[in-house]
Amino acid sequence: TDSKVHNFICSTLQEFKPQPKRYDVVWLQWVLLHVTDDDFVAFLQKCLPSLKPRGVICIKDNVVLDGPWEVDRTINSIIRSERHYKTLFKRAGLFVKFEMMQTEWPS
């Protein structure tokens, strides 16, 4: 492991209690598509004070490329559009600093 990494935290969104100004990175992967828009915004707002001055929140999630959103009932998720995500980030008091599309997929 990297000597700069002190803790990896595995927690539910409801139980996660971030410490103020503690984290350089909060990584969220394939989890926010399982919550409502209001819970999405509330969780990001809960994370915001936990970031160090140059800290970032990284989100890796599925994005609808054509249309407003999709529901995937097989995994009980909402796949949002890029525009929808950015609206939620703005509601949470955040902005997009960097974004990229995954171009290569596992076979």
PDB file of C-alpha atoms in Angstrom:
ATOM      1  CA  THR A   1       0.000   0.000   0.000  1.00  0.00           C
ATOM      2  CA  ASP A   2       0.978   3.612  -0.472  1.00  0.00           C
ATOM      3  CA  SER A   3       2.446   5.156   2.678  1.00  0.00           C
ATOM      4  CA  LYS A   4       0.303   8.258   2.064  1.00  0.00           C
ATOM      5  CA  VAL A   5      -2.920   6.287   2.447  1.00  0.00           C
ATOM      6  CA  HIS A   6      -3.896   6.044   6.081  1.00  0.00           C
ATOM      7  CA  ASN A   7      -7.437   4.713   5.913  1.00  0.00           C
ATOM      8  CA  PHE A   8      -9.803   3.049   3.498  1.00  0.00           C
ATOM      9  CA  ILE A   9     -13.345   3.353   4.783  1.00  0.00           C
ATOM     10  CA  CYS A  10     -16.102   1.022   3.704  1.00  0.00           C
ATOM     11  CA  SER A  11     -19.413   2.311   5.003  1.00  0.00           C
ATOM     12  CA  THR A  12     -23.018   2.826   4.071  1.00  0.00           C
ATOM     13  CA  LEU A  13     -23.880   6.353   2.964  1.00  0.00           C
ATOM     14  CA  GLN A  14     -26.275   6.666   5.889  1.00  0.00           C
ATOM     15  CA  GLU A  15     -23.681   5.660   8.506  1.00  0.00           C
ATOM     16  CA  PHE A  16     -20.675   7.508   7.086  1.00  0.00           C
ATOM     17  CA  LYS A  17     -19.700  10.317   9.443  1.00  0.00           C
ATOM     18  CA  PRO A  18     -16.807  12.174   7.843  1.00  0.00           C
ATOM     19  CA  GLN A  19     -14.373  14.088  10.001  1.00  0.00           C
ATOM     20  CA  PRO A  20     -13.938  17.785   9.126  1.00  0.00           C
ATOM     21  CA  LYS A  21     -10.968  18.655   6.867  1.00  0.00           C
ATOM     22  CA  ARG A  22      -9.734  15.064   6.973  1.00  0.00           C
ATOM     23  CA  TYR A  23      -9.747  13.718   3.404  1.00  0.00           C
ATOM     24  CA  ASP A  24      -7.817  14.519   0.249  1.00  0.00           C
ATOM     25  CA  VAL A  25     -10.177  12.306  -1.779  1.00  0.00           C
ATOM     26  CA  VAL A  26     -13.669  10.939  -1.319  1.00  0.00           C
ATOM     27  CA  TRP A  27     -14.194   8.254  -3.998  1.00  0.00           C
ATOM     28  CA  LEU A  28     -17.751   7.238  -4.912  1.00  0.00           C
ATOM     29  CA  GLN A  29     -18.115   4.504  -7.500  1.00  0.00           C
ATOM     30  CA  TRP A  30     -21.417   3.012  -8.645  1.00  0.00           C
ATOM     31  CA  VAL A  31     -23.225   3.981  -5.472  1.00  0.00           C
ATOM     32  CA  LEU A  32     -25.008   7.281  -6.156  1.00  0.00           C
ATOM     33  CA  LEU A  33     -27.149   5.693  -8.844  1.00  0.00           C
ATOM     34  CA  HIS A  34     -28.941   3.846  -6.029  1.00  0.00           C
ATOM     35  CA  VAL A  35     -30.138   6.950  -4.171  1.00  0.00           C
ATOM     36  CA  THR A  36     -32.735   9.631  -4.793  1.00  0.00           C
ATOM     37  CA  ASP A  37     -31.707  13.069  -6.023  1.00  0.00           C
ATOM     38  CA  ASP A  38     -32.284  14.576  -2.564  1.00  0.00           C
ATOM     39  CA  ASP A  39     -30.163  11.884  -0.865  1.00  0.00           C
ATOM     40  CA  PHE A  40     -27.480  12.349  -3.552  1.00  0.00           C
ATOM     41  CA  VAL A  41     -27.255  16.082  -2.813  1.00  0.00           C
ATOM     42  CA  ALA A  42     -27.412  15.582   0.966  1.00  0.00           C
ATOM     43  CA  PHE A  43     -24.556  13.078   0.891  1.00  0.00           C
ATOM     44  CA  LEU A  44     -22.336  15.346  -1.188  1.00  0.00           C
ATOM     45  CA  GLN A  45     -23.093  18.220   1.197  1.00  0.00           C
ATOM     46  CA  LYS A  46     -22.136  15.953   4.101  1.00  0.00           C
ATOM     47  CA  CYS A  47     -18.809  15.158   2.407  1.00  0.00           C
ATOM     48  CA  LEU A  48     -17.901  18.725   1.467  1.00  0.00           C
ATOM     49  CA  PRO A  49     -16.693  19.878   4.930  1.00  0.00           C
ATOM     50  CA  SER A  50     -14.631  16.695   5.260  1.00  0.00           C
ATOM     51  CA  LEU A  51     -12.301  17.714   2.427  1.00  0.00           C
ATOM     52  CA  LYS A  52      -8.895  19.238   2.998  1.00  0.00           C
ATOM     53  CA  PRO A  53      -8.342  22.592   1.228  1.00  0.00           C
ATOM     54  CA  ARG A  54      -7.344  20.982  -2.106  1.00  0.00           C
ATOM     55  CA  GLY A  55      -9.475  17.871  -1.627  1.00  0.00           C
ATOM     56  CA  VAL A  56     -11.761  16.434  -4.279  1.00  0.00           C
ATOM     57  CA  ILE A  57     -14.795  14.217  -4.554  1.00  0.00           C
ATOM     58  CA  CYS A  58     -14.403  11.680  -7.374  1.00  0.00           C
ATOM     59  CA  ILE A  59     -17.523  10.095  -8.790  1.00  0.00           C
ATOM     60  CA  LYS A  60     -17.493   7.187 -11.214  1.00  0.00           C
ATOM     61  CA  ASP A  61     -20.994   6.318 -12.304  1.00  0.00           C
ATOM     62  CA  ASN A  62     -22.934   5.309 -15.368  1.00  0.00           C
ATOM     63  CA  VAL A  63     -24.238   8.208 -17.468  1.00  0.00           C
ATOM     64  CA  VAL A  64     -27.080   8.259 -19.986  1.00  0.00           C
ATOM     65  CA  LEU A  65     -25.731   9.559 -23.284  1.00  0.00           C
ATOM     66  CA  ASP A  66     -29.075  10.018 -25.026  1.00  0.00           C
ATOM     67  CA  GLY A  67     -32.084  11.194 -23.056  1.00  0.00           C
ATOM     68  CA  PRO A  68     -32.754  12.501 -19.558  1.00  0.00           C
ATOM     69  CA  TRP A  69     -32.348   9.343 -17.418  1.00  0.00           C
ATOM     70  CA  GLU A  70     -33.024   5.610 -17.296  1.00  0.00           C
ATOM     71  CA  VAL A  71     -34.281   3.257 -14.640  1.00  0.00           C
ATOM     72  CA  ASP A  72     -32.598  -0.134 -14.343  1.00  0.00           C
ATOM     73  CA  ARG A  73     -35.039  -2.246 -12.358  1.00  0.00           C
ATOM     74  CA  THR A  74     -32.684  -5.259 -12.344  1.00  0.00           C
ATOM     75  CA  ILE A  75     -30.356  -3.438  -9.942  1.00  0.00           C
ATOM     76  CA  ASN A  76     -32.819  -0.793  -8.679  1.00  0.00           C
ATOM     77  CA  SER A  77     -30.875   2.151 -10.011  1.00  0.00           C
ATOM     78  CA  ILE A  78     -31.316   5.479 -11.763  1.00  0.00           C
ATOM     79  CA  ILE A  79     -28.837   6.280 -14.500  1.00  0.00           C
ATOM     80  CA  ARG A  80     -28.728  10.060 -14.845  1.00  0.00           C
ATOM     81  CA  SER A  81     -27.660  12.245 -17.743  1.00  0.00           C
ATOM     82  CA  GLU A  82     -24.546  14.432 -17.595  1.00  0.00           C
ATOM     83  CA  ARG A  83     -26.777  17.490 -17.340  1.00  0.00           C
ATOM     84  CA  HIS A  84     -28.724  15.947 -14.454  1.00  0.00           C
ATOM     85  CA  TYR A  85     -25.497  15.121 -12.575  1.00  0.00           C
ATOM     86  CA  LYS A  86     -24.214  18.663 -13.020  1.00  0.00           C
ATOM     87  CA  THR A  87     -27.506  20.071 -11.731  1.00  0.00           C
ATOM     88  CA  LEU A  88     -27.183  17.913  -8.603  1.00  0.00           C
ATOM     89  CA  PHE A  89     -23.532  18.914  -8.121  1.00  0.00           C
ATOM     90  CA  LYS A  90     -24.561  22.574  -8.309  1.00  0.00           C
ATOM     91  CA  ARG A  91     -27.366  22.000  -5.776  1.00  0.00           C
ATOM     92  CA  ALA A  92     -24.764  20.471  -3.444  1.00  0.00           C
ATOM     93  CA  GLY A  93     -22.484  23.499  -3.816  1.00  0.00           C
ATOM     94  CA  LEU A  94     -19.949  21.699  -6.025  1.00  0.00           C
ATOM     95  CA  PHE A  95     -18.608  22.113  -9.535  1.00  0.00           C
ATOM     96  CA  VAL A  96     -16.943  19.789 -12.038  1.00  0.00           C
ATOM     97  CA  LYS A  97     -13.186  20.271 -12.138  1.00  0.00           C
ATOM     98  CA  PHE A  98     -12.382  17.363 -14.458  1.00  0.00           C
ATOM     99  CA  GLU A  99     -14.410  14.792 -16.339  1.00  0.00           C
ATOM    100  CA  MET A 100     -13.686  11.964 -18.711  1.00  0.00           C
ATOM    101  CA  MET A 101     -15.482   9.154 -20.479  1.00  0.00           C
ATOM    102  CA  GLN A 102     -14.277   5.592 -20.087  1.00  0.00           C
ATOM    103  CA  THR A 103     -13.352   4.447 -23.570  1.00  0.00           C
ATOM    104  CA  GLU A 104     -12.041   0.947 -22.949  1.00  0.00           C
ATOM    105  CA  TRP A 105     -14.179  -1.722 -21.360  1.00  0.00           C
ATOM    106  CA  PRO A 106     -13.179  -5.076 -19.897  1.00  0.00           C
ATOM    107  CA  SER A 107     -13.844  -8.006 -22.182  1.00  0.00           C
TER     108      SER A 107
END
